[in-house]
């Protein structure tokens, strides 16, 4: 089954990825990461984050994916050794010198970074000979070429399915260093592809800024290649982005596994993803054919959002209580609500937050598709008239997404079987996830010599089962429960407070067992 690999630039994004269905997460440390600008993780923090993910069945892949000097190799090797000791499941490596030093010396797997440009069977064989067990394939490959490499069965394979694209071969950019002294190969990409360039006498435009990749509409074809993992780009993106993209691809992969992808509404999912982050829409990169000129967002390189409607006439600007506002009439093609953010096609750096909506002469909370109204925005008006506008922030969607990674969120449940039994005067509760079993014990309440066992109340076993199943607020869900026969000897001396204690202790022990590298 194809795994879903999500990015974590910081702790909140890690929780968002776990709770929204990632099978694996990739993250960077404070050194030697290709995304030095992300929040990243310290070694002191890493162990707890690995434990959190492992308890919930998620693997952690640590990216050490930059080129290193001879002087840096010993430090990088020591850093990897410590992360390996803490339980990391894999290391993503670009530098072949580091890979050769690590092969056979760490318990975690080694994954060849996409910057190694593994794009044919010979490359896979070379990577395997160096000690790699998975290759993140070059981004320039088509679905057919990906399928050929997967079918070779040489090693696990991984491809990108969503996120920003680089105009250079699989991210091996030298232009950034030439113009700014900052290199993506050293973790400090200056994004020269997002700058304006002049082509002959056509004026300046963003000639090298491609739209983001989105494989969701053809996810079934990509998964059918047999690829081991699908990777979402975005260690510099927000937790909302991680939550939205991870959950969308999780639903897509689950529908493929269930044979219901034909009924999967990828268009609705893509609209959500466009609102959270898109650059003038999405493209298929090189997967459905080579990147086209139409896939380059030459007008604007940053976030545009989801096309939402058209303004009618020129905006009128005014101030109220010292706040800059503007008002315009518009017809919407997507739902627009108070609190949402907008920007304009011809002035993407202008716009703001929707403050008031008036429809049919009355205030309204929202405008539905096909409706027109007067919209008041807190922000800066566009420079032109009759300008299409985009929704760049959906307040309701953001609240829905942020709820998935708030402190204490436990949307992802590990199914466990519970067994309550008795041996002599001791009551035992065992919880098993199929691989690990944790057991808690307590002494039943004793009775006076010669005293008959008190018969439990009617329905005691059912009530006891409800207590054992009450694992809300934990990563576990009891799906099977086995209890002793409801007779006085088996259940005498057992109380609900005792069962709660057994449940808590067994849950803690099972979580501890699952923290280890599986």
Coordinates of C-alpha atoms in Angstrom, one line a residue:
X1 CA 0.0 0.0 0.0
X2 CA 1.3 3.5 -0.9
X3 CA 2.3 5.5 2.2
X4 CA 1.5 9.2 2.5
X5 CA 4.5 11.3 3.6
X6 CA 3.8 14.8 5.0
X7 CA 6.1 17.7 5.9
X8 CA 6.7 19.2 9.4
X9 CA 8.5 22.5 9.6
X10 CA 7.7 22.7 13.3
X11 CA 5.8 21.0 16.1
X12 CA 2.3 22.3 15.2
X13 CA 2.7 21.0 11.6
X14 CA 3.9 17.6 13.0
X15 CA 0.7 17.3 15.0
X16 CA -1.3 18.4 11.9
X17 CA 0.3 15.8 9.8
X18 CA -0.2 13.0 12.3
X19 CA -3.8 13.8 13.1
X20 CA -4.8 14.2 9.5
X21 CA -3.6 10.8 8.3
X22 CA 0.1 10.9 7.4
X23 CA 1.9 7.5 7.4
X24 CA 5.3 9.1 7.5
X25 CA 6.6 12.6 8.3
X26 CA 9.8 14.3 7.2
X27 CA 11.4 17.0 9.2
X28 CA 14.7 18.8 9.6
X29 CA 17.0 19.5 12.5
X30 CA 18.6 22.8 13.2
X31 CA 21.6 21.9 11.2
X32 CA 22.2 20.4 7.7
X33 CA 18.6 20.7 6.5
X34 CA 17.6 21.8 3.0
X35 CA 15.0 24.1 4.7
X36 CA 17.1 26.1 7.1
X37 CA 14.4 28.8 7.1
X38 CA 11.9 26.5 8.7
X39 CA 11.4 26.3 12.5
X40 CA 12.9 22.8 12.5
X41 CA 13.6 20.7 15.5
X42 CA 16.4 20.4 18.2
X43 CA 17.8 17.1 19.3
X44 CA 16.3 17.8 22.7
X45 CA 12.8 18.1 21.2
X46 CA 13.2 15.2 18.7
X47 CA 12.8 12.3 21.1
X48 CA 9.4 13.5 22.3
X49 CA 8.2 14.2 18.8
X50 CA 9.3 10.8 17.6
X51 CA 7.5 9.2 20.5
X52 CA 4.3 11.1 19.8
X53 CA 4.4 10.0 16.2
X54 CA 5.3 6.4 16.9
X55 CA 2.5 5.9 19.4
X56 CA 0.1 6.9 16.6
X57 CA 1.7 4.6 14.1
X58 CA 3.6 7.3 12.1
X59 CA 7.2 7.0 11.0
X60 CA 9.7 9.9 11.3
X61 CA 12.2 10.6 8.5
X62 CA 14.9 13.1 9.3
X63 CA 16.1 15.2 6.3
X64 CA 19.9 15.7 6.3
X65 CA 19.7 16.7 2.6
X66 CA 22.4 19.2 1.8
X67 CA 25.8 19.0 0.4
X68 CA 28.5 18.9 3.0
X69 CA 32.2 19.9 3.2
X70 CA 34.9 17.5 4.5
X71 CA 35.0 19.6 7.7
X72 CA 31.3 19.2 8.3
X73 CA 31.0 15.4 7.7
X74 CA 32.1 14.4 11.3
X75 CA 29.5 16.7 12.9
X76 CA 26.8 15.6 10.5
X77 CA 27.6 11.9 11.2
X78 CA 27.4 12.5 14.9
X79 CA 24.1 14.3 14.6
X80 CA 22.6 11.5 12.6
X81 CA 24.0 8.9 15.1
X82 CA 22.2 10.8 18.0
X83 CA 18.9 11.1 16.0
X84 CA 19.2 7.4 15.2
X85 CA 19.6 6.6 18.9
X86 CA 16.5 8.6 19.6
X87 CA 14.5 6.4 17.3
X88 CA 14.3 8.1 13.9
X89 CA 13.0 5.7 11.2
X90 CA 14.9 7.0 8.2
X91 CA 17.4 9.7 7.1
X92 CA 17.0 11.5 3.8
X93 CA 20.4 12.1 2.4
X94 CA 21.8 14.1 -0.6
X95 CA 25.5 14.0 0.1
X96 CA 26.9 10.6 -1.1
X97 CA 30.0 11.0 1.1
X98 CA 27.7 11.1 4.2
X99 CA 25.7 8.2 2.9
X100 CA 28.8 6.0 2.6
X101 CA 29.8 6.9 6.2
X102 CA 26.4 6.0 7.5
X103 CA 25.7 2.8 5.6
X104 CA 25.6 -0.1 8.0
X105 CA 26.2 2.1 11.0
X106 CA 22.7 3.3 11.8
X107 CA 19.6 1.3 12.6
X108 CA 17.4 3.7 10.6
X109 CA 16.9 3.4 6.8
X110 CA 18.7 5.6 4.3
X111 CA 16.6 7.4 1.6
X112 CA 18.2 9.0 -1.4
X113 CA 17.0 12.6 -1.7
X114 CA 15.4 13.8 -4.9
X115 CA 18.5 16.1 -5.3
X116 CA 20.5 13.0 -6.2
X117 CA 18.4 12.9 -9.4
X118 CA 17.8 9.1 -9.4
X119 CA 15.9 8.8 -12.6
X120 CA 16.7 5.4 -14.1
X121 CA 17.4 1.7 -13.2
X122 CA 21.1 2.3 -13.1
X123 CA 20.7 5.1 -10.6
X124 CA 18.5 2.8 -8.4
X125 CA 21.2 0.2 -8.5
X126 CA 23.9 2.7 -7.6
X127 CA 21.8 4.0 -4.7
X128 CA 21.2 0.5 -3.4
X129 CA 25.0 -0.2 -3.6
X130 CA 25.6 2.8 -1.4
X131 CA 23.2 1.5 1.3
X132 CA 20.0 3.3 0.4
X133 CA 16.7 1.4 0.7
X134 CA 14.5 4.1 -0.8
X135 CA 15.0 6.7 -3.6
X136 CA 13.0 9.9 -3.8
X137 CA 12.8 9.9 -7.6
X138 CA 13.7 12.9 -9.8
X139 CA 10.8 15.3 -10.3
X140 CA 11.2 15.3 -14.0
X141 CA 9.8 11.8 -14.5
X142 CA 6.4 11.0 -16.1
X143 CA 4.0 8.5 -14.6
X144 CA 5.0 5.9 -17.2
X145 CA 8.7 6.4 -16.2
X146 CA 7.9 6.2 -12.5
X147 CA 6.0 3.0 -13.2
X148 CA 9.0 1.4 -14.9
X149 CA 11.3 2.2 -12.0
X150 CA 8.8 0.8 -9.5
X151 CA 8.3 -2.3 -11.5
X152 CA 12.0 -3.0 -11.4
X153 CA 11.7 -3.9 -7.7
X154 CA 15.2 -2.7 -6.9
X155 CA 14.2 -0.6 -3.9
X156 CA 11.4 1.4 -2.4
X157 CA 10.4 4.5 -4.4
X158 CA 9.0 7.9 -3.4
X159 CA 7.6 10.7 -5.6
X160 CA 6.2 14.2 -4.9
X161 CA 2.5 14.5 -5.3
X162 CA 1.8 18.1 -4.1
X163 CA 3.5 21.4 -3.5
X164 CA 6.0 23.9 -5.0
X165 CA 8.1 23.0 -8.0
X166 CA 11.6 24.0 -8.9
X167 CA 12.7 25.0 -12.4
X168 CA 16.1 23.3 -11.8
X169 CA 16.7 19.6 -12.1
X170 CA 15.1 18.2 -8.9
X171 CA 16.1 21.2 -6.9
X172 CA 19.8 21.3 -7.7
X173 CA 19.8 25.0 -8.2
X174 CA 23.0 27.0 -8.8
X175 CA 21.4 30.2 -9.9
X176 CA 20.5 31.2 -6.4
X177 CA 24.1 31.1 -5.3
X178 CA 25.2 33.0 -8.4
X179 CA 22.9 35.9 -7.7
X180 CA 22.7 36.0 -3.9
X181 CA 25.4 33.8 -2.4
X182 CA 22.6 31.6 -1.0
X183 CA 22.3 28.0 -2.2
X184 CA 19.4 25.6 -2.1
X185 CA 22.0 22.8 -2.0
X186 CA 23.0 24.3 1.4
X187 CA 19.5 24.8 2.8
X188 CA 19.3 28.6 2.1
X189 CA 17.4 28.8 -1.3
X190 CA 16.9 32.5 -2.2
X191 CA 14.1 31.5 -4.7
X192 CA 15.5 33.2 -7.9
X193 CA 12.8 31.4 -9.8
X194 CA 10.2 33.7 -8.1
X195 CA 11.9 36.9 -9.4
X196 CA 11.0 38.9 -12.4
X197 CA 13.0 38.6 -15.6
X198 CA 12.8 40.3 -19.0
X199 CA 12.4 38.3 -22.2
X200 CA 13.7 40.3 -25.1
X201 CA 11.5 43.4 -25.3
X202 CA 8.4 41.9 -23.7
X203 CA 8.9 43.6 -20.4
X204 CA 9.4 42.0 -17.0
X205 CA 7.4 39.0 -15.8
X206 CA 7.9 35.9 -13.6
X207 CA 9.3 33.6 -16.4
X208 CA 10.5 30.8 -14.1
X209 CA 7.8 30.6 -11.5
X210 CA 5.7 27.4 -12.0
X211 CA 2.4 26.7 -10.4
X212 CA 2.4 24.2 -7.6
X213 CA 2.0 20.5 -8.3
X214 CA -1.3 18.8 -7.5
X215 CA -1.7 15.1 -8.3
X216 CA -5.1 14.7 -6.6
X217 CA -7.2 14.6 -9.8
X218 CA -5.1 11.7 -11.1
X219 CA -4.1 10.2 -7.8
X220 CA -5.3 6.7 -8.8
X221 CA -2.9 6.6 -11.8
X222 CA 0.0 7.8 -9.6
X223 CA -0.7 5.2 -6.9
X224 CA -1.1 2.5 -9.6
X225 CA 2.6 2.9 -10.5
X226 CA 3.4 0.9 -7.3
X227 CA 5.3 3.8 -5.8
X228 CA 6.0 3.2 -2.1
X229 CA 5.3 6.7 -0.8
X230 CA 3.8 9.9 -2.1
X231 CA 5.4 13.1 -0.7
X232 CA 3.9 16.5 0.0
X233 CA 6.2 19.5 -0.2
X234 CA 5.9 22.2 2.4
X235 CA 8.2 22.4 5.4
X236 CA 8.0 26.2 5.1
X237 CA 4.2 26.2 4.9
X238 CA 1.6 26.7 7.7
X239 CA 0.1 24.0 9.9
X240 CA -3.2 24.8 8.1
X241 CA -1.6 23.9 4.8
X242 CA -0.2 20.6 6.2
X243 CA -3.6 19.7 7.7
X244 CA -5.5 20.5 4.5
X245 CA -3.2 18.8 2.0
X246 CA -2.6 15.7 4.2
X247 CA -6.3 15.1 4.9
X248 CA -7.2 15.5 1.2
X249 CA -4.6 13.0 0.0
X250 CA -5.5 10.7 2.9
X251 CA -9.1 10.6 1.7
X252 CA -8.0 10.1 -1.8
X253 CA -5.7 7.2 -1.0
X254 CA -8.4 5.6 1.2
X255 CA -10.9 5.8 -1.6
X256 CA -8.5 4.1 -3.9
X257 CA -8.0 1.3 -1.4
X258 CA -11.7 1.0 -1.0
X259 CA -12.3 1.0 -4.8
X260 CA -14.4 4.1 -4.7
X261 CA -12.1 6.7 -6.2
X262 CA -14.6 7.3 -9.1
X263 CA -16.8 8.8 -6.4
X264 CA -14.1 10.8 -4.8
X265 CA -14.8 14.6 -5.3
X266 CA -11.3 15.7 -6.1
X267 CA -12.6 19.0 -7.6
X268 CA -14.0 20.0 -4.3
X269 CA -10.8 19.0 -2.5
X270 CA -8.7 21.0 -5.0
X271 CA -10.8 24.1 -4.3
X272 CA -10.0 23.8 -0.6
X273 CA -6.3 23.4 -1.3
X274 CA -6.3 26.3 -3.7
X275 CA -7.7 28.5 -0.9
X276 CA -5.1 27.4 1.6
X277 CA -2.2 27.9 -0.9
X278 CA -1.9 28.0 -4.6
X279 CA -0.1 30.1 -7.3
X280 CA -2.8 30.9 -9.9
X281 CA -4.1 27.3 -9.8
X282 CA -2.2 24.0 -10.0
X283 CA -0.4 21.8 -12.5
X284 CA 0.8 18.2 -13.0
X285 CA 4.5 19.1 -13.1
X286 CA 6.1 16.6 -15.5
X287 CA 4.0 13.6 -14.4
X288 CA 1.4 13.9 -17.2
X289 CA 3.8 15.3 -19.8
X290 CA 6.5 18.0 -19.6
X291 CA 5.8 21.2 -17.8
X292 CA 4.0 23.6 -20.2
X293 CA 4.5 27.4 -20.6
X294 CA 0.9 27.7 -19.5
X295 CA 1.9 26.2 -16.1
X296 CA 4.2 29.2 -15.4
X297 CA 2.5 31.8 -13.3
X298 CA 4.2 34.7 -15.1
X299 CA 1.8 37.4 -13.7
X300 CA 2.5 36.8 -10.0
X301 CA 4.7 34.3 -8.1
X302 CA 3.1 34.2 -4.7
X303 CA -0.1 32.9 -3.2
X304 CA -3.3 33.9 -5.1
X305 CA -5.9 31.6 -3.6
X306 CA -9.2 30.4 -5.2
X307 CA -10.9 32.5 -7.9
X308 CA -14.1 33.7 -6.2
X309 CA -15.8 36.2 -8.4
X310 CA -15.7 39.5 -10.2
X311 CA -16.1 43.0 -9.0
X312 CA -18.5 45.3 -10.7
X313 CA -17.3 48.9 -11.1
X314 CA -14.6 50.7 -9.2
X315 CA -14.0 50.2 -5.5
X316 CA -14.8 53.2 -3.2
X317 CA -12.3 53.7 -0.4
X318 CA -13.0 55.4 2.9
X319 CA -11.9 55.4 6.6
X320 CA -13.9 54.6 9.7
X321 CA -12.5 55.0 13.2
X322 CA -9.0 55.3 11.7
X323 CA -9.4 52.0 9.8
X324 CA -8.9 51.9 6.0
X325 CA -11.9 50.3 4.3
X326 CA -13.2 49.9 0.7
X327 CA -16.5 48.8 -0.8
X328 CA -17.4 47.2 -4.1
X329 CA -20.3 45.3 -5.7
X330 CA -19.5 41.8 -6.7
X331 CA -21.0 38.5 -8.0
X332 CA -19.4 35.4 -6.5
X333 CA -18.7 31.9 -7.9
X334 CA -17.6 30.5 -4.5
X335 CA -19.1 31.1 -1.1
X336 CA -17.7 34.2 0.6
X337 CA -18.2 35.0 4.3
X338 CA -17.4 37.7 6.7
X339 CA -13.9 37.1 8.0
X340 CA -12.6 35.6 4.8
X341 CA -9.6 37.2 3.0
X342 CA -9.5 38.3 -0.6
X343 CA -7.0 39.7 -3.1
X344 CA -7.4 40.9 -6.7
X345 CA -6.1 39.5 -9.9
X346 CA -4.5 42.7 -11.2
X347 CA -3.4 43.8 -7.8
X348 CA -2.5 40.6 -5.9
X349 CA -0.7 42.6 -3.2
X350 CA -3.9 44.4 -2.4
X351 CA -7.1 43.3 -0.7
X352 CA -7.9 42.4 2.9
X353 CA -10.5 40.9 5.2
X354 CA -14.2 40.9 4.4
X355 CA -15.8 43.1 7.0
X356 CA -19.5 43.5 6.0
X357 CA -21.6 41.8 3.3
X358 CA -24.9 43.3 2.1
X359 CA -27.3 41.3 -0.1
X360 CA -30.8 42.5 -1.2
X361 CA -30.3 45.6 1.0
X362 CA -29.6 43.6 4.2
X363 CA -26.6 42.5 6.1
X364 CA -25.7 38.9 5.5
X365 CA -23.1 36.5 7.0
X366 CA -22.2 35.0 3.5
X367 CA -22.8 35.3 -0.2
X368 CA -23.5 31.9 -1.9
X369 CA -22.4 31.1 -5.4
X370 CA -24.4 32.8 -8.1
X371 CA -25.4 35.7 -5.7
X372 CA -24.3 39.3 -5.9
X373 CA -23.9 41.8 -3.1
X374 CA -22.0 44.7 -1.7
X375 CA -18.8 43.8 0.1
X376 CA -16.9 46.0 2.5
X377 CA -13.3 45.0 3.1
X378 CA -10.8 46.1 5.7
X379 CA -7.7 46.7 3.6
X380 CA -6.4 48.3 0.5
X381 CA -8.5 48.6 -2.7
X382 CA -7.2 47.4 -6.1
X383 CA -5.9 49.9 -8.6
X384 CA -8.4 49.0 -11.4
X385 CA -12.1 48.4 -11.9
X386 CA -14.1 45.3 -12.8
X387 CA -11.3 43.1 -11.5
X388 CA -11.7 39.4 -10.7
X389 CA -10.8 38.5 -7.1
X390 CA -9.6 35.5 -5.2
X391 CA -10.4 34.1 -1.8
X392 CA -7.1 33.8 0.0
X393 CA -8.4 32.8 3.4
X394 CA -11.5 30.9 4.4
X395 CA -12.2 31.6 8.1
X396 CA -14.5 28.5 8.6
X397 CA -12.1 26.2 6.8
X398 CA -9.2 27.5 8.9
X399 CA -11.1 26.9 12.1
X400 CA -11.9 23.4 11.0
X401 CA -8.3 22.7 10.1
X402 CA -6.8 24.3 13.3
X403 CA -9.1 22.1 15.4
X404 CA -7.2 19.1 14.1
X405 CA -3.9 20.1 15.6
X406 CA -5.0 22.0 18.7
X407 CA -3.5 20.7 22.0
X408 CA -5.1 17.4 23.0
X409 CA -6.5 16.7 19.6
X410 CA -6.8 12.9 19.1
X411 CA -8.5 12.3 15.7
X412 CA -6.3 9.4 14.8
X413 CA -7.2 6.2 16.8
X414 CA -5.3 3.0 17.0
X415 CA -7.6 0.0 17.3
X416 CA -6.8 -2.2 20.3
X417 CA -8.4 -5.3 21.9
X418 CA -9.1 -5.3 25.6
X419 CA -9.3 -8.4 27.8
X420 CA -10.4 -8.4 31.4
X421 CA -9.7 -11.5 33.4
X422 CA -9.0 -12.7 36.9
X423 CA -6.5 -15.0 38.6
X424 CA -7.2 -15.7 42.2
X425 CA -7.7 -12.4 44.0
X426 CA -6.0 -10.3 41.2
X427 CA -7.9 -8.6 38.3
X428 CA -6.0 -8.0 35.1
X429 CA -6.7 -5.8 32.1
X430 CA -4.7 -6.4 28.9
X431 CA -4.6 -4.0 25.9
X432 CA -3.2 -5.3 22.6
X433 CA -2.6 -3.5 19.3
X434 CA -1.8 -6.8 17.6
X435 CA 1.9 -6.4 18.0
X436 CA 2.3 -5.0 21.5
X437 CA 0.5 -6.0 24.7
X438 CA 0.3 -4.0 27.9
X439 CA -1.1 -5.4 31.1
X440 CA -2.3 -3.7 34.3
X441 CA -3.3 -5.5 37.5
X442 CA -5.1 -4.7 40.7
X443 CA -6.2 -6.7 43.8
X444 CA -9.9 -7.3 44.0
X445 CA -11.7 -6.1 47.2
X446 CA -11.5 -9.0 49.7
X447 CA -14.4 -10.3 51.8
X448 CA -14.6 -11.7 55.3
X449 CA -13.8 -15.5 55.6
X450 CA -17.0 -17.5 55.0
X451 CA -18.8 -14.5 53.5
X452 CA -20.5 -15.4 50.2
X453 CA -19.5 -13.5 47.1
X454 CA -21.8 -10.6 46.5
X455 CA -23.7 -10.8 43.2
X456 CA -23.0 -8.0 40.9
X457 CA -25.7 -5.6 39.9
X458 CA -27.7 -6.5 36.8
X459 CA -25.8 -5.4 33.7
X460 CA -22.5 -4.9 35.5
X461 CA -20.5 -6.5 32.7
X462 CA -22.0 -4.1 30.2
X463 CA -21.3 -1.1 32.4
X464 CA -17.7 -2.4 33.0
X465 CA -17.2 -2.7 29.2
X466 CA -18.3 0.9 28.8
X467 CA -15.7 2.0 31.4
X468 CA -12.9 0.0 29.6
X469 CA -13.9 1.5 26.2
X470 CA -13.8 5.1 27.5
X471 CA -10.4 5.9 26.0
X472 CA -11.4 9.3 24.7
X473 CA -8.5 11.8 24.9
X474 CA -6.0 9.0 24.1
X475 CA -4.7 7.6 20.8
X476 CA -6.5 4.3 21.3
X477 CA -10.0 3.0 20.5
X478 CA -11.1 -0.4 22.0
X479 CA -12.6 -2.3 19.1
X480 CA -12.8 -5.7 20.8
X481 CA -13.6 -6.4 24.4
X482 CA -13.5 -9.8 26.2
X483 CA -14.8 -10.1 29.7
X484 CA -15.2 -12.9 32.2
X485 CA -18.5 -14.6 32.6
X486 CA -20.9 -12.6 34.7
X487 CA -20.9 -14.7 37.9
X488 CA -20.3 -13.7 41.5
X489 CA -16.9 -15.3 41.8
X490 CA -15.5 -13.8 38.6
X491 CA -16.5 -10.2 39.2
X492 CA -16.9 -9.9 42.9
X493 CA -14.7 -7.2 44.4
X494 CA -14.4 -5.4 41.1
X495 CA -15.3 -1.7 41.2
X496 CA -15.7 0.9 38.5
X497 CA -12.9 3.0 40.0
X498 CA -10.6 0.0 39.8
X499 CA -11.5 -0.5 36.1
X500 CA -10.7 3.1 35.4
X501 CA -7.3 2.8 37.1
X502 CA -6.6 -0.4 35.1
X503 CA -7.5 1.3 31.9
X504 CA -5.3 4.3 32.5
X505 CA -2.3 2.2 33.5
X506 CA -2.7 -0.1 30.5
X507 CA -3.1 2.8 28.1
X508 CA 0.1 4.4 29.5
X509 CA 2.1 1.2 29.2
X510 CA 0.9 0.5 25.7
X511 CA 1.8 4.0 24.6
X512 CA 5.3 3.5 26.1
X513 CA 5.7 0.3 24.2
X514 CA 4.7 1.9 20.9
X515 CA 7.1 4.8 21.3
X516 CA 10.0 2.6 20.3
X517 CA 11.0 2.1 16.6
X518 CA 8.8 -0.6 15.4

